[in-house]
Amino acid sequence: MKTFSDLLATNLGIDIEITIVPNKGKVEVWINDKQLYNFDMIKTTTLKYQIPILQPINIQVYHSGAYVKSLKFDDWEARPQYGEERPGIWQLITQIPFYQWKHFVTGQGWLLQPNQ
Amino acid sequence: MTFQDSFCPSPWFHMRINPAGHYEFCRWADKSNRDSGPNIKDVDPDDFFQNYMQPVRQQLLNGEVLQGCKECHLMEQHGKISGRQRQLLKIGVRVDQFEKTLVSSPWIPIFTNNKFDQMPQDWQIDLGNYCNSACIFCEPAYSSRLATEWKRIGFIDQLPKAAWADNPVLVEKFLQTLKKTPTIKYLHFIGGETVITPAFKIILQALIDQGLNKTATIGFTTNLISWDDEVVELLTQFQGINLGMSVETFTPVNDYIRWPSDLSTVLTTLDRWQTIATMHGWFMQFRTTPTVLSISNLLSVYDYALSHGIAVESCNFLQNPAFMRPSVLPQSYRNNIIAQIRGWANKNRVEAKKIINTRHPDSASQQIVQDIESYVNYLEQEPDQSHRLPDLIAFLKKLEVSRQNCIIDYLPEYENLFRSAGY
């Protein structure tokens, strides 16, 4: 097991795995500033990507009838509870580091903030 | 022990003041030497927190295992959610994803900064021993009624030192620190009996006057035989209340242990608290202190809790008095209890996932089952300490002369066991 110093020196990331079931037409998938997919999708497709651990996550799927069947962060399944569907776009935005976001949305109670 | 198993963030945001006014670094810390060290008479709370506690923080960062943390380690050994796990969760850290959640915590910059200027956001406040109960496992520092009785029958020579909270100057000094902490999140009060302790009311009123009732949550524990309309009115003005209700069993054994309460009064008072708590959305918990005398009836509390959506929490596995630990029960007497608890847990278990946030109202039923199972682990794994039975019996016999009661009337199933130990 790492010491506290080791821990801080380790580059940790979050493994993201998104599975999309297409309807017809083009699907465009973005995770933060990375475009992962931008083609006609003809079969269920799983995309994988990793982001730095403290980077807030912004996932956007532009589509015409496809749906996000599964979205895993470090093997934790976020679907179907999390994510927002609007006409032509599905998205999930954490705005804060992922594990802080997960703390809130899964009802883990207070997240104390240091005094400023 | 690995860093993951020893590290606790509590000293970065929490501290305690004990009945005599001595500061302690944690509400769960070892309580064997509590009458020394810095006192509010001489040292400001924020000075203690920022400066005197610095070595504790450094030791934890170094991965050292602190002697004062042994109660949490015992809880984790038996699958009970420990204070350490609860405090980790308050900064966003889960033990099952320790590395990633720790690195993601908003407290990382504070851990790595040599200059520490935080203020306590989470307080444990021991108000003293003003109490109308004399629970059998309690001690004079926490019950004036017990202290008076123990002095009369010769268990102690002197009454405990006066409580810091009885001194208006010290209360005002304490309030000055609270007023400097606009981000204060949680204040947990214990007595004595909180509801009848004057300082409880004074501090609540001061927090309201300061506007801290809009952001702070109050936790307190009450003995279910006390009530004060003014205190209730003050409590209703806070944005959050964790109501802890002390009970050991919902059988007559409770009367013997929590002497001189009686079950009918307990149930009536419980009903009043439940009504108020439901009306204001308070979080309710039964607070138990399982002992050798209550462990066989403990399920009655969990059963009631489950059917009423109330959580159950004990601070730790009782260590002192040692002769009252549940492990004093010989293995042959434990087996039936283990079977009963296991059967109940199997019947009521809803999900295998571990609940760390034991104060989430939606997971109360799951938390209850998880908590009672820790007693199965404890009774199965803790070494037989029945050699302490003669000490228990000697203690009970002296106390019963004062109280005019008889343990065999309450626990007839232990008659042979107790007789064999000198009853």
Tab-separated table of N, CA, C and O in Angstrom, chain B residues 282-377:
chain	number	residue	atom	x	y	z
B	282	TRP	N	-36.492	15.493	11.351
B	282	TRP	CA	-35.241	15.174	12.035
B	282	TRP	C	-34.831	13.732	11.756
B	282	TRP	O	-35.674	12.861	11.539
B	283	PHE	N	-33.528	13.521	11.832
B	283	PHE	CA	-33.013	12.166	11.695
B	283	PHE	C	-32.995	11.514	13.078
B	283	PHE	O	-32.478	12.082	14.036
B	284	MET	N	-33.581	10.327	13.173
B	284	MET	CA	-33.700	9.657	14.480
B	284	MET	C	-32.822	8.417	14.549
B	284	MET	O	-32.731	7.648	13.586
B	285	GLN	N	-32.214	8.261	15.687
B	285	GLN	CA	-31.394	7.076	15.936
B	285	GLN	C	-31.616	6.589	17.358
B	285	GLN	O	-31.743	7.405	18.273
B	286	PHE	N	-31.615	5.287	17.530
B	286	PHE	CA	-31.468	4.745	18.876
B	286	PHE	C	-29.984	4.623	19.163
B	286	PHE	O	-29.221	4.144	18.315
B	287	ARG	N	-29.569	5.076	20.328
B	287	ARG	CA	-28.171	4.971	20.729
B	287	ARG	C	-28.087	3.897	21.810
B	287	ARG	O	-28.680	4.039	22.871
B	288	THR	N	-27.383	2.845	21.519
B	288	THR	CA	-27.268	1.737	22.459
B	288	THR	C	-25.834	1.615	22.966
B	288	THR	O	-24.892	2.055	22.304
B	289	THR	N	-25.705	1.027	24.131
B	289	THR	CA	-24.391	0.663	24.666
B	289	THR	C	-24.475	-0.809	25.064
B	289	THR	O	-24.702	-1.140	26.226
B	290	PRO	N	-24.350	-1.698	24.089
B	290	PRO	CA	-24.538	-3.124	24.405
B	290	PRO	C	-23.541	-3.626	25.454
B	290	PRO	O	-22.345	-3.345	25.381
B	291	THR	N	-24.068	-4.348	26.423
B	291	THR	CA	-23.260	-4.926	27.499
B	291	THR	C	-23.613	-6.400	27.641
B	291	THR	O	-24.534	-6.896	26.988
B	292	VAL	N	-22.922	-7.063	28.547
B	292	VAL	CA	-23.226	-8.460	28.831
B	292	VAL	C	-24.676	-8.595	29.302
B	292	VAL	O	-25.305	-9.637	29.102
B	293	LEU	N	-25.233	-7.553	29.892
B	293	LEU	CA	-26.592	-7.624	30.422
B	293	LEU	C	-27.663	-7.363	29.362
B	293	LEU	O	-28.814	-7.736	29.546
B	294	SER	N	-27.303	-6.712	28.281
B	294	SER	CA	-28.327	-6.355	27.294
B	294	SER	C	-28.217	-7.130	25.985
B	294	SER	O	-29.162	-7.150	25.199
B	295	ILE	N	-27.113	-7.780	25.763
B	295	ILE	CA	-26.865	-8.344	24.428
B	295	ILE	C	-27.925	-9.383	24.032
B	295	ILE	O	-28.303	-9.478	22.872
B	296	SER	N	-28.463	-10.097	25.019
B	296	SER	CA	-29.455	-11.133	24.673
B	296	SER	C	-30.818	-10.518	24.344
B	296	SER	O	-31.683	-11.196	23.783
B	297	ASN	N	-31.017	-9.264	24.715
B	297	ASN	CA	-32.291	-8.582	24.433
B	297	ASN	C	-32.148	-7.473	23.388
B	297	ASN	O	-33.083	-6.729	23.128
B	298	LEU	N	-30.947	-7.377	22.818
B	298	LEU	CA	-30.637	-6.266	21.918
B	298	LEU	C	-31.550	-6.236	20.687
B	298	LEU	O	-31.906	-5.168	20.182
B	299	LEU	N	-31.941	-7.412	20.226
B	299	LEU	CA	-32.765	-7.481	19.014
B	299	LEU	C	-34.068	-6.700	19.153
B	299	LEU	O	-34.615	-6.233	18.153
B	300	SER	N	-34.548	-6.564	20.384
B	300	SER	CA	-35.820	-5.837	20.567
B	300	SER	C	-35.693	-4.393	20.082
B	300	SER	O	-36.652	-3.819	19.564
B	301	VAL	N	-34.494	-3.806	20.233
B	301	VAL	CA	-34.282	-2.428	19.759
B	301	VAL	C	-34.258	-2.395	18.232
B	301	VAL	O	-34.884	-1.537	17.593
B	302	TYR	N	-33.549	-3.349	17.649
B	302	TYR	CA	-33.431	-3.378	16.183
B	302	TYR	C	-34.781	-3.685	15.538
B	302	TYR	O	-35.102	-3.179	14.463
B	303	ASP	N	-35.551	-4.516	16.212
B	303	ASP	CA	-36.875	-4.860	15.692
B	303	ASP	C	-37.778	-3.619	15.677
B	303	ASP	O	-38.445	-3.333	14.682
B	304	TYR	N	-37.754	-2.896	16.792
B	304	TYR	CA	-38.554	-1.668	16.869
B	304	TYR	C	-38.060	-0.666	15.826
B	304	TYR	O	-38.849	-0.042	15.107
B	305	ALA	N	-36.752	-0.537	15.753
B	305	ALA	CA	-36.157	0.439	14.824
B	305	ALA	C	-36.555	0.126	13.387
B	305	ALA	O	-36.934	1.020	12.618
B	306	LEU	N	-36.480	-1.142	13.033
B	306	LEU	CA	-36.793	-1.534	11.658
B	306	LEU	C	-38.245	-1.222	11.321
B	306	LEU	O	-38.555	-0.723	10.232
B	307	SER	N	-39.125	-1.480	12.257
B	307	SER	CA	-40.545	-1.279	11.949
B	307	SER	C	-40.946	0.202	11.990
B	307	SER	O	-42.009	0.560	11.518
B	308	HIS	N	-40.085	1.050	12.555
B	308	HIS	CA	-40.417	2.481	12.640
B	308	HIS	C	-39.471	3.360	11.819
B	308	HIS	O	-39.522	4.595	11.934
B	309	GLY	N	-38.600	2.769	11.016
B	309	GLY	CA	-37.701	3.561	10.169
B	309	GLY	C	-36.702	4.388	10.954
B	309	GLY	O	-36.333	5.492	10.554
B	310	ILE	N	-36.252	3.869	12.078
B	310	ILE	CA	-35.277	4.573	12.921
B	310	ILE	C	-33.944	3.830	12.835
B	310	ILE	O	-33.908	2.595	12.810
B	311	ALA	N	-32.839	4.580	12.771
B	311	ALA	CA	-31.519	3.940	12.706
B	311	ALA	C	-31.072	3.527	14.110
B	311	ALA	O	-31.681	3.911	15.109
B	312	VAL	N	-30.022	2.735	14.157
B	312	VAL	CA	-29.443	2.317	15.445
B	312	VAL	C	-27.937	2.523	15.379
B	312	VAL	O	-27.314	2.185	14.376
B	313	GLU	N	-27.384	3.071	16.445
B	313	GLU	CA	-25.938	3.268	16.446
B	313	GLU	C	-25.403	3.140	17.863
B	313	GLU	O	-25.972	3.679	18.800
B	314	SER	N	-24.322	2.414	17.987
B	314	SER	CA	-23.564	2.463	19.245
B	314	SER	C	-22.201	3.042	18.891
B	314	SER	O	-21.678	2.795	17.811
B	315	CYS	N	-21.657	3.811	19.816
B	315	CYS	CA	-20.415	4.523	19.504
B	315	CYS	C	-19.268	3.559	19.266
B	315	CYS	O	-18.343	3.851	18.518
B	316	ASN	N	-19.295	2.421	19.948
B	316	ASN	CA	-18.151	1.515	19.893
B	316	ASN	C	-18.563	0.188	20.500
B	316	ASN	O	-19.707	-0.002	20.888
B	317	PHE	N	-17.612	-0.728	20.585
B	317	PHE	CA	-17.812	-1.911	21.420
B	317	PHE	C	-17.307	-1.546	22.809
B	317	PHE	O	-16.139	-1.167	22.965
B	318	LEU	N	-18.176	-1.662	23.794
B	318	LEU	CA	-17.839	-1.202	25.146
B	318	LEU	C	-16.512	-1.801	25.621
B	318	LEU	O	-16.299	-3.011	25.539
B	319	GLN	N	-15.651	-0.937	26.116
B	319	GLN	CA	-14.378	-1.400	26.681
B	319	GLN	C	-14.371	-1.304	28.204
B	319	GLN	O	-13.838	-2.178	28.877
B	320	ASN	N	-14.953	-0.221	28.715
B	320	ASN	CA	-14.964	-0.023	30.165
B	320	ASN	C	-16.370	0.277	30.668
B	320	ASN	O	-17.073	1.053	30.034
B	321	PRO	N	-16.794	-0.315	31.783
B	321	PRO	CA	-16.024	-1.246	32.608
B	321	PRO	C	-15.838	-2.592	31.905
B	321	PRO	O	-16.777	-3.119	31.298
B	322	ALA	N	-14.641	-3.141	32.048
B	322	ALA	CA	-14.288	-4.355	31.300
B	322	ALA	C	-15.205	-5.523	31.650
B	322	ALA	O	-15.511	-6.352	30.791
B	323	PHE	N	-15.678	-5.570	32.912
B	323	PHE	CA	-16.526	-6.706	33.299
B	323	PHE	C	-17.937	-6.626	32.728
B	323	PHE	O	-18.744	-7.514	32.919
B	324	MET	N	-18.222	-5.561	32.009
B	324	MET	CA	-19.539	-5.439	31.413
B	324	MET	C	-19.526	-5.641	29.899
B	324	MET	O	-20.565	-5.527	29.238
B	325	ARG	N	-18.366	-5.944	29.360
B	325	ARG	CA	-18.295	-6.193	27.914
B	325	ARG	C	-19.163	-7.408	27.543
B	325	ARG	O	-19.209	-8.387	28.304
B	326	PRO	N	-19.795	-7.380	26.385
B	326	PRO	CA	-20.566	-8.564	25.970
B	326	PRO	C	-19.719	-9.827	25.906
B	326	PRO	O	-20.228	-10.931	26.078
B	327	SER	N	-18.419	-9.661	25.707
B	327	SER	CA	-17.540	-10.828	25.594
B	327	SER	C	-17.323	-11.522	26.939
B	327	SER	O	-16.690	-12.578	26.992
B	328	VAL	N	-17.853	-10.950	28.014
B	328	VAL	CA	-17.791	-11.625	29.311
B	328	VAL	C	-18.713	-12.854	29.315
B	328	VAL	O	-18.543	-13.777	30.097
B	329	LEU	N	-19.644	-12.857	28.386
B	329	LEU	CA	-20.562	-13.991	28.265
B	329	LEU	C	-19.797	-15.207	27.713
B	329	LEU	O	-19.141	-15.101	26.675
B	330	PRO	N	-19.887	-16.363	28.390
B	330	PRO	CA	-19.204	-17.553	27.859
B	330	PRO	C	-19.785	-17.971	26.510
B	330	PRO	O	-20.941	-17.667	26.210
B	331	GLN	N	-18.988	-18.690	25.744
B	331	GLN	CA	-19.392	-19.078	24.395
B	331	GLN	C	-20.713	-19.832	24.396
B	331	GLN	O	-21.562	-19.623	23.519
B	332	SER	N	-20.913	-20.695	25.377
B	332	SER	CA	-22.143	-21.503	25.388
B	332	SER	C	-23.383	-20.608	25.505
B	332	SER	O	-24.454	-20.959	25.009
B	333	TYR	N	-23.243	-19.475	26.160
B	333	TYR	CA	-24.372	-18.543	26.276
B	333	TYR	C	-24.481	-17.640	25.041
B	333	TYR	O	-25.514	-17.044	24.803
B	334	ARG	N	-23.399	-17.541	24.311
B	334	ARG	CA	-23.432	-16.667	23.129
B	334	ARG	C	-24.146	-17.335	21.951
B	334	ARG	O	-24.736	-16.662	21.120
B	335	ASN	N	-24.058	-18.673	21.890
B	335	ASN	CA	-24.512	-19.366	20.676
B	335	ASN	C	-25.966	-19.087	20.333
B	335	ASN	O	-26.321	-18.847	19.177
B	336	ASN	N	-26.808	-19.112	21.361
B	336	ASN	CA	-28.227	-18.878	21.126
B	336	ASN	C	-28.473	-17.442	20.634
B	336	ASN	O	-29.293	-17.200	19.732
B	337	ILE	N	-27.728	-16.504	21.199
B	337	ILE	CA	-27.875	-15.097	20.786
B	337	ILE	C	-27.421	-14.932	19.337
B	337	ILE	O	-28.083	-14.260	18.531
B	338	ILE	N	-26.296	-15.560	19.025
B	338	ILE	CA	-25.780	-15.486	17.649
B	338	ILE	C	-26.821	-16.031	16.667
B	338	ILE	O	-27.106	-15.419	15.633
B	339	ALA	N	-27.408	-17.170	17.027
B	339	ALA	CA	-28.397	-17.794	16.132
B	339	ALA	C	-29.614	-16.885	15.948
B	339	ALA	O	-30.130	-16.723	14.831
B	340	GLN	N	-30.054	-16.268	17.036
B	340	GLN	CA	-31.223	-15.368	16.951
B	340	GLN	C	-30.919	-14.161	16.059
B	340	GLN	O	-31.720	-13.791	15.195
B	341	ILE	N	-29.763	-13.559	16.287
B	341	ILE	CA	-29.421	-12.365	15.508
B	341	ILE	C	-29.254	-12.731	14.034
B	341	ILE	O	-29.752	-12.027	13.146
B	342	ARG	N	-28.573	-13.833	13.804
B	342	ARG	CA	-28.330	-14.225	12.415
B	342	ARG	C	-29.650	-14.506	11.693
B	342	ARG	O	-29.848	-14.095	10.544
B	343	GLY	N	-30.551	-15.197	12.384
B	343	GLY	CA	-31.850	-15.495	11.778
B	343	GLY	C	-32.613	-14.211	11.452
B	343	GLY	O	-33.206	-14.068	10.374
B	344	TRP	N	-32.564	-13.277	12.376
B	344	TRP	CA	-33.254	-11.991	12.180
B	344	TRP	C	-32.624	-11.229	11.024
B	344	TRP	O	-33.333	-10.670	10.173
B	345	ALA	N	-31.295	-11.217	10.978
B	345	ALA	CA	-30.596	-10.484	9.914
B	345	ALA	C	-30.880	-11.108	8.549
B	345	ALA	O	-31.131	-10.394	7.568
B	346	ASN	N	-30.878	-12.419	8.496
B	346	ASN	CA	-31.152	-13.095	7.213
B	346	ASN	C	-32.562	-12.774	6.727
B	346	ASN	O	-32.798	-12.598	5.532
B	347	LYS	N	-33.486	-12.701	7.672
B	347	LYS	CA	-34.878	-12.430	7.310
B	347	LYS	C	-35.055	-10.993	6.806
B	347	LYS	O	-35.865	-10.721	5.933
B	348	ASN	N	-34.275	-10.093	7.326
B	348	ASN	CA	-34.505	-8.668	7.045
B	348	ASN	C	-33.483	-8.026	6.122
B	348	ASN	O	-33.604	-6.842	5.796
B	349	ARG	N	-32.475	-8.783	5.713
B	349	ARG	CA	-31.444	-8.197	4.855
B	349	ARG	C	-32.042	-7.874	3.489
B	349	ARG	O	-32.779	-8.667	2.922
B	350	VAL	N	-31.761	-6.679	2.999
B	350	VAL	CA	-32.316	-6.292	1.701
B	350	VAL	C	-31.254	-6.180	0.614
B	350	VAL	O	-31.522	-6.381	-0.542
B	351	GLU	N	-30.038	-5.876	0.984
B	351	GLU	CA	-28.998	-5.681	-0.025
B	351	GLU	C	-27.652	-5.925	0.635
B	351	GLU	O	-27.457	-5.605	1.802
B	352	ALA	N	-26.707	-6.483	-0.118
B	352	ALA	CA	-25.417	-6.822	0.478
B	352	ALA	C	-24.450	-5.645	0.506
B	352	ALA	O	-23.441	-5.689	1.176
B	353	LYS	N	-24.798	-4.572	-0.212
B	353	LYS	CA	-23.872	-3.443	-0.322
B	353	LYS	C	-23.622	-2.786	1.039
B	353	LYS	O	-24.543	-2.599	1.823
B	354	LYS	N	-22.370	-2.440	1.317
B	354	LYS	CA	-22.009	-1.848	2.599
B	354	LYS	C	-22.469	-0.390	2.681
B	354	LYS	O	-22.228	0.384	1.767
B	355	ILE	N	-23.128	-0.050	3.763
B	355	ILE	CA	-23.569	1.328	3.988
B	355	ILE	C	-22.564	2.015	4.906
B	355	ILE	O	-22.361	1.590	6.044
B	356	ILE	N	-21.926	3.069	4.397
B	356	ILE	CA	-21.001	3.831	5.250
B	356	ILE	C	-21.734	5.051	5.806
B	356	ILE	O	-21.571	5.421	6.959
B	357	ASN	N	-22.534	5.688	4.961
B	357	ASN	CA	-23.318	6.834	5.430
B	357	ASN	C	-24.503	6.308	6.231
B	357	ASN	O	-25.605	6.130	5.721
B	358	THR	N	-24.255	6.075	7.505
B	358	THR	CA	-25.279	5.435	8.335
B	358	THR	C	-26.394	6.401	8.706
B	358	THR	O	-27.331	6.020	9.399
B	359	ARG	N	-26.266	7.639	8.272
B	359	ARG	CA	-27.305	8.617	8.613
B	359	ARG	C	-28.156	9.015	7.418
B	359	ARG	O	-28.768	10.071	7.421
B	360	HIS	N	-28.183	8.176	6.407
B	360	HIS	CA	-29.071	8.434	5.276
B	360	HIS	C	-30.421	7.794	5.592
B	360	HIS	O	-30.516	6.577	5.731
B	361	PRO	N	-31.469	8.613	5.710
B	361	PRO	CA	-32.764	8.058	6.124
B	361	PRO	C	-33.262	6.939	5.213
B	361	PRO	O	-33.908	6.005	5.686
B	362	ASP	N	-32.925	7.011	3.921
B	362	ASP	CA	-33.437	6.004	2.994
B	362	ASP	C	-32.800	4.632	3.198
B	362	ASP	O	-33.322	3.630	2.721
B	363	SER	N	-31.654	4.600	3.852
B	363	SER	CA	-30.992	3.303	4.018
B	363	SER	C	-31.016	2.830	5.471
B	363	SER	O	-30.237	1.974	5.874
B	364	ALA	N	-31.946	3.391	6.260
B	364	ALA	CA	-32.005	3.040	7.689
B	364	ALA	C	-32.173	1.537	7.886
B	364	ALA	O	-31.474	0.929	8.701
B	365	SER	N	-33.075	0.921	7.110
B	365	SER	CA	-33.334	-0.494	7.343
B	365	SER	C	-32.101	-1.339	7.004
B	365	SER	O	-31.764	-2.290	7.708
B	366	GLN	N	-31.421	-0.958	5.943
B	366	GLN	CA	-30.209	-1.681	5.550
B	366	GLN	C	-29.110	-1.485	6.599
B	366	GLN	O	-28.378	-2.417	6.941
B	367	GLN	N	-29.008	-0.249	7.109
B	367	GLN	CA	-27.994	0.064	8.122
B	367	GLN	C	-28.237	-0.736	9.397
B	367	GLN	O	-27.298	-1.218	10.033
B	368	ILE	N	-29.501	-0.901	9.745
B	368	ILE	CA	-29.842	-1.619	10.976
B	368	ILE	C	-29.360	-3.061	10.897
B	368	ILE	O	-28.746	-3.589	11.824
B	369	VAL	N	-29.627	-3.689	9.763
B	369	VAL	CA	-29.226	-5.090	9.588
B	369	VAL	C	-27.701	-5.198	9.596
B	369	VAL	O	-27.113	-6.075	10.241
B	370	GLN	N	-27.055	-4.292	8.899
B	370	GLN	CA	-25.593	-4.291	8.843
B	370	GLN	C	-25.000	-4.141	10.250
B	370	GLN	O	-24.040	-4.814	10.612
B	371	ASP	N	-25.601	-3.259	11.042
B	371	ASP	CA	-25.053	-2.991	12.368
B	371	ASP	C	-25.213	-4.193	13.296
B	371	ASP	O	-24.284	-4.560	14.003
B	372	ILE	N	-26.389	-4.805	13.264
B	372	ILE	CA	-26.598	-5.934	14.193
B	372	ILE	C	-25.671	-7.093	13.833
B	372	ILE	O	-25.241	-7.855	14.703
B	373	GLU	N	-25.350	-7.220	12.541
B	373	GLU	CA	-24.455	-8.313	12.137
B	373	GLU	C	-23.052	-8.150	12.726
B	373	GLU	O	-22.337	-9.142	12.903
B	374	SER	N	-22.671	-6.916	13.044
B	374	SER	CA	-21.350	-6.737	13.650
B	374	SER	C	-21.290	-7.416	15.015
B	374	SER	O	-20.221	-7.813	15.478
B	375	TYR	N	-22.453	-7.572	15.660
B	375	TYR	CA	-22.461	-8.248	16.961
B	375	TYR	C	-22.327	-9.761	16.810
B	375	TYR	O	-21.823	-10.432	17.698
B	376	VAL	N	-22.795	-10.276	15.675
B	376	VAL	CA	-22.540	-11.695	15.400
B	376	VAL	C	-21.035	-11.908	15.284
B	376	VAL	O	-20.462	-12.813	15.901
B	377	ASN	N	-20.384	-11.058	14.495
B	377	ASN	CA	-18.930	-11.175	14.338
B	377	ASN	C	-18.230	-11.046	15.688
B	377	ASN	O	-17.313	-11.803	16.006
